[in-house]
mmCIF file of C-alpha atoms and ligand atoms in Angstrom:
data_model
loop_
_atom_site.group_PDB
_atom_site.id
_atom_site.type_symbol
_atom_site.label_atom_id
_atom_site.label_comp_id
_atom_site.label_asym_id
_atom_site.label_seq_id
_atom_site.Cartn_x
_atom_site.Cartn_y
_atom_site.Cartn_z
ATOM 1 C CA UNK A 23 0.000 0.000 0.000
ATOM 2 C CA UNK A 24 1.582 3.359 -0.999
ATOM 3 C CA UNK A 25 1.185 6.170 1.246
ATOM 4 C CA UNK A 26 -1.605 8.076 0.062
ATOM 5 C CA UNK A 27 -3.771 4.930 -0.620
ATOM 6 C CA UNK A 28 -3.028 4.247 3.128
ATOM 7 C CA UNK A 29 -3.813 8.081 3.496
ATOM 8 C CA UNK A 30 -7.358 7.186 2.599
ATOM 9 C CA UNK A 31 -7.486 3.950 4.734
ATOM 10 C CA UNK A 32 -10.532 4.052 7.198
ATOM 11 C CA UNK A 33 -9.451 4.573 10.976
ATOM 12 C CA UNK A 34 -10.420 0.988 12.415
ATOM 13 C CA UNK A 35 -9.095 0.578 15.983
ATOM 14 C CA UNK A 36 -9.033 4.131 17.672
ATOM 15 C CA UNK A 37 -12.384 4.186 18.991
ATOM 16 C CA UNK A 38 -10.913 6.801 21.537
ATOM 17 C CA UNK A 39 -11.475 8.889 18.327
ATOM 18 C CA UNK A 40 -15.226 8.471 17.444
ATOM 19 C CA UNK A 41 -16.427 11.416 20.471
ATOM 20 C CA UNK A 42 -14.113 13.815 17.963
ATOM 21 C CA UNK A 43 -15.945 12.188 14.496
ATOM 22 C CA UNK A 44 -19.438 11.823 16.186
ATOM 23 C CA UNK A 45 -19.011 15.685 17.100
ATOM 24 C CA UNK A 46 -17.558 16.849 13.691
ATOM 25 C CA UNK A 47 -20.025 15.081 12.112
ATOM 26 C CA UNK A 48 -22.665 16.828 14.374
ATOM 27 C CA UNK A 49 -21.210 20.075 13.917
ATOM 28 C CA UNK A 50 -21.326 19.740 9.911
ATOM 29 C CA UNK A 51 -25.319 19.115 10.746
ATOM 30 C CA UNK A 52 -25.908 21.760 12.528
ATOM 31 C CA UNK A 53 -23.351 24.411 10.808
ATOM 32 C CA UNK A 54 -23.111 23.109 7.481
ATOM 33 C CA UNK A 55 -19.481 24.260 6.779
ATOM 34 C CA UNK A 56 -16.501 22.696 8.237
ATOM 35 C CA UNK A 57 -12.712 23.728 7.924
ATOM 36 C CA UNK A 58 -10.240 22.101 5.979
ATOM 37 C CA UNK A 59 -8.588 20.448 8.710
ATOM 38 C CA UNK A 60 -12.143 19.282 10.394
ATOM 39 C CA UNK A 61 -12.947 17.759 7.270
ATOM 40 C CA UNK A 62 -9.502 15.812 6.690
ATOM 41 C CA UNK A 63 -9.880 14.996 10.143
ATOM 42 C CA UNK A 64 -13.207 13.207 9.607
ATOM 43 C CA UNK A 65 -12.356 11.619 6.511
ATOM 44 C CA UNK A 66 -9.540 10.416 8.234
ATOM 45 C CA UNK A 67 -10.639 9.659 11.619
ATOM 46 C CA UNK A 68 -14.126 7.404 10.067
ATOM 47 C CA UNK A 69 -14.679 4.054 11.533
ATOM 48 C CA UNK A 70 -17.655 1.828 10.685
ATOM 49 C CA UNK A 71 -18.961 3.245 14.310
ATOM 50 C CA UNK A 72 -18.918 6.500 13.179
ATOM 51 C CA UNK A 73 -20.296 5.778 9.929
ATOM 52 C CA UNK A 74 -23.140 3.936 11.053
ATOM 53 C CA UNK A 75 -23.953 7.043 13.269
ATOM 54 C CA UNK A 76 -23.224 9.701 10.231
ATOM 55 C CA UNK A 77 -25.697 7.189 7.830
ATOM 56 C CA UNK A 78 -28.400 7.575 10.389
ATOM 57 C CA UNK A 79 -28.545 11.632 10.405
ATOM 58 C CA UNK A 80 -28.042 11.511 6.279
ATOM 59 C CA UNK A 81 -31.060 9.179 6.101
ATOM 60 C CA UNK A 82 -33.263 11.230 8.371
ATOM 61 C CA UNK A 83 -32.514 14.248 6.641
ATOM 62 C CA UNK A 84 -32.961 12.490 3.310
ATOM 63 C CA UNK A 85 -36.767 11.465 4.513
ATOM 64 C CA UNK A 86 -37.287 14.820 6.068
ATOM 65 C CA UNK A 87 -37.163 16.474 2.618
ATOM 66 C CA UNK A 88 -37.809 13.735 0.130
ATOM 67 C CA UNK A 89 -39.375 11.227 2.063
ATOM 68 C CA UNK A 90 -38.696 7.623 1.049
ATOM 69 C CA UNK A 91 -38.497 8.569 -2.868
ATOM 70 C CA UNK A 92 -36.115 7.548 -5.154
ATOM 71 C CA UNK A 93 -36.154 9.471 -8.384
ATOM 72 C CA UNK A 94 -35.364 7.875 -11.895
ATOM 73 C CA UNK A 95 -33.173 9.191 -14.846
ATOM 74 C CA UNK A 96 -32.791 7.876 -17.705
ATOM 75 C CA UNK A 97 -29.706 7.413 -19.279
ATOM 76 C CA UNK A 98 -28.857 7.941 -22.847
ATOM 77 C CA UNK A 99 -25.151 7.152 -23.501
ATOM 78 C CA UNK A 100 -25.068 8.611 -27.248
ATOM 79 C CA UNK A 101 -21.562 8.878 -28.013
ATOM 80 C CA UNK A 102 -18.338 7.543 -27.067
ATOM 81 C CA UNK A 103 -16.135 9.364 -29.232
ATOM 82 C CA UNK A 104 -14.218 11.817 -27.443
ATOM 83 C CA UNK A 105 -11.642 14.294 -28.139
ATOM 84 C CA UNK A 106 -10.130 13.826 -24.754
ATOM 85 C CA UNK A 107 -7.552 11.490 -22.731
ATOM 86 C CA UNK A 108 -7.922 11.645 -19.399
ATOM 87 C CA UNK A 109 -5.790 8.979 -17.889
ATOM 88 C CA UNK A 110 -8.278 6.893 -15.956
ATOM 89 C CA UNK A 111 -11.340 7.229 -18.140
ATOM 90 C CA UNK A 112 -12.117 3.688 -20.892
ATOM 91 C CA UNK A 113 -13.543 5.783 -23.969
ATOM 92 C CA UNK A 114 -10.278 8.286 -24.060
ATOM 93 C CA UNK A 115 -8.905 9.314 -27.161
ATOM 94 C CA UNK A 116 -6.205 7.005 -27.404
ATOM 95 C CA UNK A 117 -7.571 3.859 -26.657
ATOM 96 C CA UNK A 118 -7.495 2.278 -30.188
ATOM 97 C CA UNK A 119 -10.159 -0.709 -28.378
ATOM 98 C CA UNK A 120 -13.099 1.011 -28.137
ATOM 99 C CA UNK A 121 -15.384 0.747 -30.474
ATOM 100 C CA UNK A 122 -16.458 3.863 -31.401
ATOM 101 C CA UNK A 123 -20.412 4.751 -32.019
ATOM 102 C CA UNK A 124 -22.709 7.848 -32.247
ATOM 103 C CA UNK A 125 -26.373 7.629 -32.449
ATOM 104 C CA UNK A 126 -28.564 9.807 -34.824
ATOM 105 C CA UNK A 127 -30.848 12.029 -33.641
ATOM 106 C CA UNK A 128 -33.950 9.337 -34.494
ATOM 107 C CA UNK A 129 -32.383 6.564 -32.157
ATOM 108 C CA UNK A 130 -31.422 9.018 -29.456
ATOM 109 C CA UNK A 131 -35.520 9.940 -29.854
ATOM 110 C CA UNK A 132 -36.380 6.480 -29.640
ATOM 111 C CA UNK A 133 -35.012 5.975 -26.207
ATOM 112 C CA UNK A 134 -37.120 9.070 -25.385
ATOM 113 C CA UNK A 135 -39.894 7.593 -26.432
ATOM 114 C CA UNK A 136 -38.788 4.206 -24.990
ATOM 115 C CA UNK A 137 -38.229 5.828 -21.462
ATOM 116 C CA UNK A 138 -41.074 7.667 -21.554
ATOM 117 C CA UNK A 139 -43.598 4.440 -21.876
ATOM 118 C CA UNK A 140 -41.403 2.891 -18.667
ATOM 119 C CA UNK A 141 -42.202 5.884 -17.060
ATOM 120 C CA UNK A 142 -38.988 8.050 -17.005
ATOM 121 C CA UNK A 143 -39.016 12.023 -17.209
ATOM 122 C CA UNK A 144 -36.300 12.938 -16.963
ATOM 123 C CA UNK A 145 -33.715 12.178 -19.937
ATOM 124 C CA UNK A 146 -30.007 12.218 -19.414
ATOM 125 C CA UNK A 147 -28.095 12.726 -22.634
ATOM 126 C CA UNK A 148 -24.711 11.807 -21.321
ATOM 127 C CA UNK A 149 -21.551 11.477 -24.244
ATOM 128 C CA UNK A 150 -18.287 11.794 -24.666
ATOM 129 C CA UNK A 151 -16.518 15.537 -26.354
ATOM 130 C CA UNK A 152 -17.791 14.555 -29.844
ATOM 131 C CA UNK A 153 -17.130 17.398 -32.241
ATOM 132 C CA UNK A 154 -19.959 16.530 -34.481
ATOM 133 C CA UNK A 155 -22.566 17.302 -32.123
ATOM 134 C CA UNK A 156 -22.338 21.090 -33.114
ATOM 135 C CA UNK A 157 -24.363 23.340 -31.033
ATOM 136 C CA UNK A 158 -26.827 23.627 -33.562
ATOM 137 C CA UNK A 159 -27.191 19.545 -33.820
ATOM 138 C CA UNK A 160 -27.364 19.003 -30.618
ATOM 139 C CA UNK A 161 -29.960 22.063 -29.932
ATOM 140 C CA UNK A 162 -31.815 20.292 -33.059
ATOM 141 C CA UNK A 163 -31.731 17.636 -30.857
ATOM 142 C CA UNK A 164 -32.561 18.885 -27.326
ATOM 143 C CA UNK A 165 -35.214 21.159 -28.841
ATOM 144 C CA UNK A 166 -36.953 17.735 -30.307
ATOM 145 C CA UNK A 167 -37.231 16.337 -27.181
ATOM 146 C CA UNK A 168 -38.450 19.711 -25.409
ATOM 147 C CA UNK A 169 -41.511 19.874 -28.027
ATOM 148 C CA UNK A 170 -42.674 16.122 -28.130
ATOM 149 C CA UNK A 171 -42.044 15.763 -24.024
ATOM 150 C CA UNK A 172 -42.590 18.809 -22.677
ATOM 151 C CA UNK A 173 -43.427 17.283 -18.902
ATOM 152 C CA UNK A 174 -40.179 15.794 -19.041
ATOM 153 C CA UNK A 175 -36.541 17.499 -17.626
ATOM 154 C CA UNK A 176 -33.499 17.191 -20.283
ATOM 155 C CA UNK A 177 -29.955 17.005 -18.262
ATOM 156 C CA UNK A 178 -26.757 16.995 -20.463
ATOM 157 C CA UNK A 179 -23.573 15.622 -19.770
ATOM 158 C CA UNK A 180 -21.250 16.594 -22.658
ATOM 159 C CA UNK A 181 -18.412 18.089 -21.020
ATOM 160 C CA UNK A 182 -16.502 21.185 -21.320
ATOM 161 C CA UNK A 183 -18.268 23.646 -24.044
ATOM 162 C CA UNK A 184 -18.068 27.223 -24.034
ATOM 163 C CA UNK A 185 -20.211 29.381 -22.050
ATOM 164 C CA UNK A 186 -22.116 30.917 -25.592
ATOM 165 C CA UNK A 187 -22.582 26.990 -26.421
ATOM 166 C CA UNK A 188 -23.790 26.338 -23.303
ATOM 167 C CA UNK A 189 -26.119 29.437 -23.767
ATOM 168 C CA UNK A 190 -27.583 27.901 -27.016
ATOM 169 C CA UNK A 191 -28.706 24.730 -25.423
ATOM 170 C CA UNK A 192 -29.981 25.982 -22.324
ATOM 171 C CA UNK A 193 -32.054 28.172 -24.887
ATOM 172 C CA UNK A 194 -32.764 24.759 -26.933
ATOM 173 C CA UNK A 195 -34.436 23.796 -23.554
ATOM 174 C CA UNK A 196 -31.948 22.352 -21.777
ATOM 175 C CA UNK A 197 -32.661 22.144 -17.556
ATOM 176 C CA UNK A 198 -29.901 20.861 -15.755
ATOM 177 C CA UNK A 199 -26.618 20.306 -16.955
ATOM 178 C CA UNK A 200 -24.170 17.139 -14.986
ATOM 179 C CA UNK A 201 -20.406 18.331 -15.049
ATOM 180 C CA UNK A 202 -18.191 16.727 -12.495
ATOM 181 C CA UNK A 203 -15.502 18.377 -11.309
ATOM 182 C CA UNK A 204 -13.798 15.770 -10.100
ATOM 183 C CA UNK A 205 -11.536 16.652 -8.015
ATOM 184 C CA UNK A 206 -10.392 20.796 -6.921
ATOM 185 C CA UNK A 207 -7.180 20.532 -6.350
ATOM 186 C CA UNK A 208 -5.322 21.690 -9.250
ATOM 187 C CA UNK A 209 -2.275 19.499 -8.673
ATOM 188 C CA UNK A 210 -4.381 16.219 -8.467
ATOM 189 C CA UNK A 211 -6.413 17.291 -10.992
ATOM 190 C CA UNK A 212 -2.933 17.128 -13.636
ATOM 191 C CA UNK A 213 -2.255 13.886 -12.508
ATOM 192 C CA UNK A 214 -5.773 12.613 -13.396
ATOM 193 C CA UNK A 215 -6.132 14.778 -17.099
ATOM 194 C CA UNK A 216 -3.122 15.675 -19.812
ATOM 195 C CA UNK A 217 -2.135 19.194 -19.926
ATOM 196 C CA UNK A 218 -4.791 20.711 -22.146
ATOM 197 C CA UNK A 219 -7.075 20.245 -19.302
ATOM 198 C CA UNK A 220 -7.269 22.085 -16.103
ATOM 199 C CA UNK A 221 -9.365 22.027 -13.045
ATOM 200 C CA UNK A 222 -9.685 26.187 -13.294
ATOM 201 C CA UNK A 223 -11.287 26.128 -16.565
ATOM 202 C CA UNK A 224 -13.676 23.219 -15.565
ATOM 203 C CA UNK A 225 -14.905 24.971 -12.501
ATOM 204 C CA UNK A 226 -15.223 28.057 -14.932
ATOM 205 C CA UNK A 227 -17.558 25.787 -16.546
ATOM 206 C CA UNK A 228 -19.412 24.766 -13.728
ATOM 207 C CA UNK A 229 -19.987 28.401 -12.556
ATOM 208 C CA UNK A 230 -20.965 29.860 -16.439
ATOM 209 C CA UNK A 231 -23.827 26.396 -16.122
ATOM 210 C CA UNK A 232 -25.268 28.015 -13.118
ATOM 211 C CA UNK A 233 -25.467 31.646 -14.097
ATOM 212 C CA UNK A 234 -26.979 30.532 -17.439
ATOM 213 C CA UNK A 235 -29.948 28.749 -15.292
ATOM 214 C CA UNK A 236 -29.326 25.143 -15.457
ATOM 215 C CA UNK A 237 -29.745 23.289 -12.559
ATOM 216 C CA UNK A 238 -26.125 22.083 -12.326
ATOM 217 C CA UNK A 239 -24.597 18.299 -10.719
ATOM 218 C CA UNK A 240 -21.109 18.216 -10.046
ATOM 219 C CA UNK A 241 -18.850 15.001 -8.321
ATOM 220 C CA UNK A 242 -15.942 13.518 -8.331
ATOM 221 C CA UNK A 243 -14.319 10.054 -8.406
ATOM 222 C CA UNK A 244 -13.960 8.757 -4.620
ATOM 223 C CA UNK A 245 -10.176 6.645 -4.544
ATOM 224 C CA UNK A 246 -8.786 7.986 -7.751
ATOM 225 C CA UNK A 247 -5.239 7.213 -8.304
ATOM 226 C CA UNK A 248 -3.161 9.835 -5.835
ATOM 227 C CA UNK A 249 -6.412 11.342 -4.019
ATOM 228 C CA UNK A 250 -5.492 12.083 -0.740
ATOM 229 C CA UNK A 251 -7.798 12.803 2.585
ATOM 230 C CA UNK A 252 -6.981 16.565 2.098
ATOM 231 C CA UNK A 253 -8.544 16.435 -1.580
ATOM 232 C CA UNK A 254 -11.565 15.277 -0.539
ATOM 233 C CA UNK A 255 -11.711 18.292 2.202
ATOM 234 C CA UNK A 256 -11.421 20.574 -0.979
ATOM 235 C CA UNK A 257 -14.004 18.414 -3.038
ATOM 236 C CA UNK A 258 -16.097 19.156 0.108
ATOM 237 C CA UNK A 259 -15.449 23.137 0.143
ATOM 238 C CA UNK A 260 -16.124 23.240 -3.529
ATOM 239 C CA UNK A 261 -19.291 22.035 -2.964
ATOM 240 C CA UNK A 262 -19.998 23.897 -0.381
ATOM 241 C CA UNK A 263 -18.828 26.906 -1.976
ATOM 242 C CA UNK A 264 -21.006 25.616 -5.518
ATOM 243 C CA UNK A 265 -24.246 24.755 -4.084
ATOM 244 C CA UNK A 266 -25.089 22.568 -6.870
ATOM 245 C CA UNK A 267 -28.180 20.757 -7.388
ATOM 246 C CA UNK A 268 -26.985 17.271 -7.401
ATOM 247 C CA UNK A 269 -23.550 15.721 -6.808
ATOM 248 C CA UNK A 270 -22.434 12.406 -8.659
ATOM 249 C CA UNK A 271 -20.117 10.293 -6.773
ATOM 250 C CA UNK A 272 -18.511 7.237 -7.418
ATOM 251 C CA UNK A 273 -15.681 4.746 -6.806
ATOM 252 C CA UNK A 274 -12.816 4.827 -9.139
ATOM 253 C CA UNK A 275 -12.525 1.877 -11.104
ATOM 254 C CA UNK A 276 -9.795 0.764 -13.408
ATOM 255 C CA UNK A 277 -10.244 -0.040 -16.664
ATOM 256 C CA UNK A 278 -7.645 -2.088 -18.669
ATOM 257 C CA UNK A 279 -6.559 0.080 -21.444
ATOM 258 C CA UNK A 280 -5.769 3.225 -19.635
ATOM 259 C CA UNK A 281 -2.647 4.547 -17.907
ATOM 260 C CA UNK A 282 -4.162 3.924 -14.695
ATOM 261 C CA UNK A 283 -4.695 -0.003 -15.704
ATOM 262 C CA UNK A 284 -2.915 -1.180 -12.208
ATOM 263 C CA UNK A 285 -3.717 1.386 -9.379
ATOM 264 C CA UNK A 286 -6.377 -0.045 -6.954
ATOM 265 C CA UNK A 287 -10.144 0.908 -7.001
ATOM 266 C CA UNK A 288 -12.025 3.287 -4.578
ATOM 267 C CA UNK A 289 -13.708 1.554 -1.938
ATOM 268 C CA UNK A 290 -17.475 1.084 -1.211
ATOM 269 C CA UNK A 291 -16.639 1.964 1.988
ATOM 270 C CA UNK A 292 -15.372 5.628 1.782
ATOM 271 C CA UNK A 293 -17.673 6.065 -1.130
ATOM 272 C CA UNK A 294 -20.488 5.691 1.217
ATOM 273 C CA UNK A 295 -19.193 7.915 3.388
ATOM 274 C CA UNK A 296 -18.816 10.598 1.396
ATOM 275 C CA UNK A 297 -22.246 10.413 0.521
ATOM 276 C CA UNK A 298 -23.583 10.746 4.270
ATOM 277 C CA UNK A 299 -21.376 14.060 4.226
ATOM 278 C CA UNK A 300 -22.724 15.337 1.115
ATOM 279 C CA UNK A 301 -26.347 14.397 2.147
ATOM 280 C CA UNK A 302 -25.423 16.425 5.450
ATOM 281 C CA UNK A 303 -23.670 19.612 3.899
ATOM 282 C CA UNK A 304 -26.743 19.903 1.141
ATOM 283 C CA UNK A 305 -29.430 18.249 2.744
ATOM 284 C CA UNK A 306 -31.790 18.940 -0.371
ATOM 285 C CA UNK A 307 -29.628 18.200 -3.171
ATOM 286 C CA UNK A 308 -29.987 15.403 -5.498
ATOM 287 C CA UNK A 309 -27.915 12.306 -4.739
ATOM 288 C CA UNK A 310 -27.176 9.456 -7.109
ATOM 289 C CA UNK A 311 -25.951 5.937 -5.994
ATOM 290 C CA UNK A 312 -24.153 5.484 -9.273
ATOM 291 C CA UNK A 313 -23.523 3.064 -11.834
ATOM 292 C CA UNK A 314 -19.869 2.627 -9.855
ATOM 293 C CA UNK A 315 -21.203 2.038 -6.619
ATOM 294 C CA UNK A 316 -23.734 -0.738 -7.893
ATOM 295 C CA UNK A 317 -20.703 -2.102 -9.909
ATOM 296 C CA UNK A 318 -18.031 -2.499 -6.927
ATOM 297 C CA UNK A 319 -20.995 -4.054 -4.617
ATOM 298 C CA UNK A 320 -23.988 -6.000 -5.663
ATOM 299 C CA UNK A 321 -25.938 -4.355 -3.529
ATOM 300 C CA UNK A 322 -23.959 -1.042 -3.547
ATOM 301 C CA UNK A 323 -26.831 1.093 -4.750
ATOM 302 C CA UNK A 324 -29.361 -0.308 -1.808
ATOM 303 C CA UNK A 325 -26.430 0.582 0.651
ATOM 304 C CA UNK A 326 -26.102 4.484 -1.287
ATOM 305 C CA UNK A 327 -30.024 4.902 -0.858
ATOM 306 C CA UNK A 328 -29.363 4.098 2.367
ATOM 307 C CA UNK A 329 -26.673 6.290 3.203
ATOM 308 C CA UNK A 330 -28.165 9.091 2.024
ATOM 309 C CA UNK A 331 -28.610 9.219 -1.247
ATOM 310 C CA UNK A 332 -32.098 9.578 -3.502
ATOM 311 C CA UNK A 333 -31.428 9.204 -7.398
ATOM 312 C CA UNK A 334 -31.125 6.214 -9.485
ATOM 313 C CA UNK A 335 -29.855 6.726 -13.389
ATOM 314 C CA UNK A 336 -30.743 3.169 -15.041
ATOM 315 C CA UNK A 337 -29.583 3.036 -18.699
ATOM 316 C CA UNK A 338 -31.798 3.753 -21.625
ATOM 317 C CA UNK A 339 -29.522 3.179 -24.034
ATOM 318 C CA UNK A 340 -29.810 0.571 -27.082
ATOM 319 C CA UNK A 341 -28.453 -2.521 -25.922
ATOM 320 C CA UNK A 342 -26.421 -2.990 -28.532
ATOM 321 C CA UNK A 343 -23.923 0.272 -27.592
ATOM 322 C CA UNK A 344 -24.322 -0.235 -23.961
ATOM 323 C CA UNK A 345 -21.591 -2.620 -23.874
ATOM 324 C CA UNK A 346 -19.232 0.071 -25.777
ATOM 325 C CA UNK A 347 -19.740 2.760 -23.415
ATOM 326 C CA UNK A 348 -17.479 1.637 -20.888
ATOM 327 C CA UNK A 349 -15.718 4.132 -19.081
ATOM 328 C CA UNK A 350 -14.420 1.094 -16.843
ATOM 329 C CA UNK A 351 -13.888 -2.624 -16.258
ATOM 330 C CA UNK A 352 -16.954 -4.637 -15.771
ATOM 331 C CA UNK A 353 -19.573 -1.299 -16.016
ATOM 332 C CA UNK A 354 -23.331 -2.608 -14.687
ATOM 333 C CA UNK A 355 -25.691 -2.431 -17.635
ATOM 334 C CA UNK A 356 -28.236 -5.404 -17.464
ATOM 335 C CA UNK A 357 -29.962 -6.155 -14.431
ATOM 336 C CA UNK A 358 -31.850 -3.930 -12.580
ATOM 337 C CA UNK A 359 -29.084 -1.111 -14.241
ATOM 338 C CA UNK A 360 -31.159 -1.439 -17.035
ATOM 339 C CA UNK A 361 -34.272 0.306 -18.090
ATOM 340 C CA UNK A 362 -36.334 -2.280 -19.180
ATOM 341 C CA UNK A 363 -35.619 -4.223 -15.986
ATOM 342 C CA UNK A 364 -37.450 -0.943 -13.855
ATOM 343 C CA UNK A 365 -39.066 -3.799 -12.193
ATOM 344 C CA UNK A 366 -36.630 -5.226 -10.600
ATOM 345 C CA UNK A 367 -35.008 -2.195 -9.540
ATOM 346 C CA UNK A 368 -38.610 -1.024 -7.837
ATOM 347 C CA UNK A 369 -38.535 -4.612 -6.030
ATOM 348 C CA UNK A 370 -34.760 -4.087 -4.857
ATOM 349 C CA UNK A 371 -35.682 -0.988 -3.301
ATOM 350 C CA UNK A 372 -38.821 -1.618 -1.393
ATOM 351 C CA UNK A 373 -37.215 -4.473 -0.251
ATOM 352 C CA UNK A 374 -35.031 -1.666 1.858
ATOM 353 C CA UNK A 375 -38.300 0.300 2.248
ATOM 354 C CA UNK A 376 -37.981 3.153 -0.448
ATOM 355 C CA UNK A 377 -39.982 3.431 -3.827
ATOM 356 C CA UNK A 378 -39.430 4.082 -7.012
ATOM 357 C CA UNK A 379 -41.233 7.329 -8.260
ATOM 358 C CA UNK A 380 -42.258 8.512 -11.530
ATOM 359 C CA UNK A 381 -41.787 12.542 -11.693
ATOM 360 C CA UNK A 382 -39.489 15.024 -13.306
ATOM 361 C CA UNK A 383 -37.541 14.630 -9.663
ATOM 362 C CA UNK A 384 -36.313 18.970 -9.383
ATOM 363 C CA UNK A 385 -34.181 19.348 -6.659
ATOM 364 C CA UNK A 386 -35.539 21.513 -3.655
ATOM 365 C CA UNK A 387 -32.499 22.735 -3.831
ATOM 366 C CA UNK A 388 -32.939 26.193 -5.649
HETATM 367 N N1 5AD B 22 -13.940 4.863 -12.806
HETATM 368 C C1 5AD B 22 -14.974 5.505 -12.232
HETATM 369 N N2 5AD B 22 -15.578 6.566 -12.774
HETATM 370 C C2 5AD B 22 -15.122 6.992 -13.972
HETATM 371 N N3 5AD B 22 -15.501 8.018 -14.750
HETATM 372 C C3 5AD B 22 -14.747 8.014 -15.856
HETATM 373 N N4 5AD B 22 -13.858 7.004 -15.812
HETATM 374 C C4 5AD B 22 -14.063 6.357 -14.639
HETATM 375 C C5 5AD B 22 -13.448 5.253 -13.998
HETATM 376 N N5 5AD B 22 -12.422 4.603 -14.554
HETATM 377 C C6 5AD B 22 -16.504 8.994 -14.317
HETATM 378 C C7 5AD B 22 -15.942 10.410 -14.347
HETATM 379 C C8 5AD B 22 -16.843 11.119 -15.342
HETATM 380 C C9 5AD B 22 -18.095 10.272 -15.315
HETATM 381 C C10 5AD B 22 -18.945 10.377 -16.528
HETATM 382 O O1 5AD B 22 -17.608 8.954 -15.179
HETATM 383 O O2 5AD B 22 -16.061 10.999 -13.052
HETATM 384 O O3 5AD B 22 -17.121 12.445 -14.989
#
């Protein structure tokens, strides 16, 4: 173990330490804003004690405001081609193994339509940096959807545009817009991305999104290769800081043909931690147990419902792409990950006492 995976290693026999966490964490409840060093400290100092107590207050705050709802999106994966490398993600640039697909405009309204019968409304159009959506095909595009489903919220997740493109396709009719920034620190950030990318001009992003209107989800990857405790503490300011709607967390997981092939995955464990602390700095924002939790865990979305978090994103896209979209090894998307099997993922979750709810699913927190 190098040091700063051991940096992120849960504190497991210092219970003399859980008064300090218990208090922290009761402190973030009632203040909502910690230091840096309180919140390195509580990363750092969590045991399963204290996270057992922190899960407790997240899920009675989650009830408090959304009761025992857990919202739907649907995901449309619609292109993998991207103009980027980041070094940890499956569908970079440079892998010559993925196979590369786009859908047209009629399939990508076909899963609309698809979605819509299942009873989704709200349609994620998640993709890669593909240069040939322009702004004006993919406002073509978002503007389709806002005519024939106008009950229904459209979130994108496209990446890093400019602020005028982002203008056009909140315009289009465009709501919320899902841009992680994953992580603040700028140093971490270079050893995630190549050098054409930077963590400045992604937050720039984040903050042009939310003066343009969307309703704007940030996150980060929980046990990415070099995180440290003291990242996390500046994810956490950022968000505080941001205010976003909804925050998207989720193990790291390595796929095979990147850079980051051999460094270990994030753990289910501090994932789920970090979403009882976002759940208790924004008590009304819009939580996700991911595709990556439910992938590291077989039952690691039940366990992020019930540590706080309120979303589910099963995937709408054509089965035959879903297996290309893989940002890593062994990506969830059969099962109850998948649309068509809504059923099943309604069963899985009353069987922890939450239901599945149809609804465009805004955040309360505006
Ligand atoms: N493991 C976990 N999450 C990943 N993402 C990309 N690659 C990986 C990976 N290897 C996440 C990033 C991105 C989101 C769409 O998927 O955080 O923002």
């Amino acid at each position: 173990m190098n040091m700063e995976t051991a940096n992120l290693t849960a504190n497991t026999n210092a219970p003399a330490d859980a008064g300090r966490i218990k208090a922290l964490i009761d402190k973030l409840e009632q203040d909502r804003s910690l230091t840096r060093s309180e919140w390195t400290d509580l990363i750092r100092g969590r045991s399963p004690e204290t996270a057992g107590y922190l899960f407790d207050r997240a899920r009675k705050i989650r009830i408090r405001h959304y009761g025992h709802d857990v919202y739907i999106r649907g995901l449309i994966e619609f292109t993998n081609y991207c103009r980027n490398n980041c070094y940890y993600c499956g569908i970079r640039k440079s892998n010559p193994n993925a196979e590369r697909y786009r859908l047209s405009k009629e399939e990508i309204l076909d899963c609309c339509a698809h979605g819509y019968e299942l009873g989704f409304r709200t349609f994620v159009l998640q993709g890669g940096e593909d240069g040939w959506y322009t702004d004006e095909r993919l406002a073509d595009i978002v503007a389709s959807i806002r005519s024939r489903w106008p009950d229904c919220a459209i979130t994108l997740s496209v990446g890093e545009r400019s602020r005028e493109s982002y203008r056009i396709l909140r315009e289009a009719g465009a709501d919320r817009y899902l841009l992680r920034h994953e992580t603040y620190d700028s140093s971490h950030y270079q050893r995630l991305h190549p050098p054409a990318l930077s963590a400045a001009h992604r937050q720039e992003c984040l903050w042009d999104l939310k003066e343009l209107g969307y309703q704007v989800g940030t996150g980060f990857m929980v046990g990415s290769p070099f995180q440290t405790s003291e990242n996390l503490a500046d994810d956490m300011l950022f968000l505080t800081e941001l205010n976003p709607q909804m925050v998207g967390i989720g193990p790291f997981i390595p796929h095979h043909d990147t850079p980051f092939a051999d460094q270990p995955a994030g753990t289910l464990e501090l994932t789920l931690f970090m979403l009882g602390l976002i759940r208790l700095l924004l008590p009304k924002v819009l939580l996700p147990a991911t595709t990556a939790l439910g992938t590291i865990a077989p039952d690691g979305r039940e366990q992020g419902i019930l540590a706080g978090a309120n979303v589910v994103m099963p995937n709408l896209s054509p089965a035959q792409v879903r297996e290309k979209y893989l940002l890593y090894d062994n990506k969830l998307c059969t099962g109850s990950e998948a649309a068509e099997s809504l059923k099943d993922l309604e069963e899985r979750m009353a069987a922890i006492g939450y239901h599945v709810t149809v609804s465009r699913g805004d955040s309360l927190n505006i």
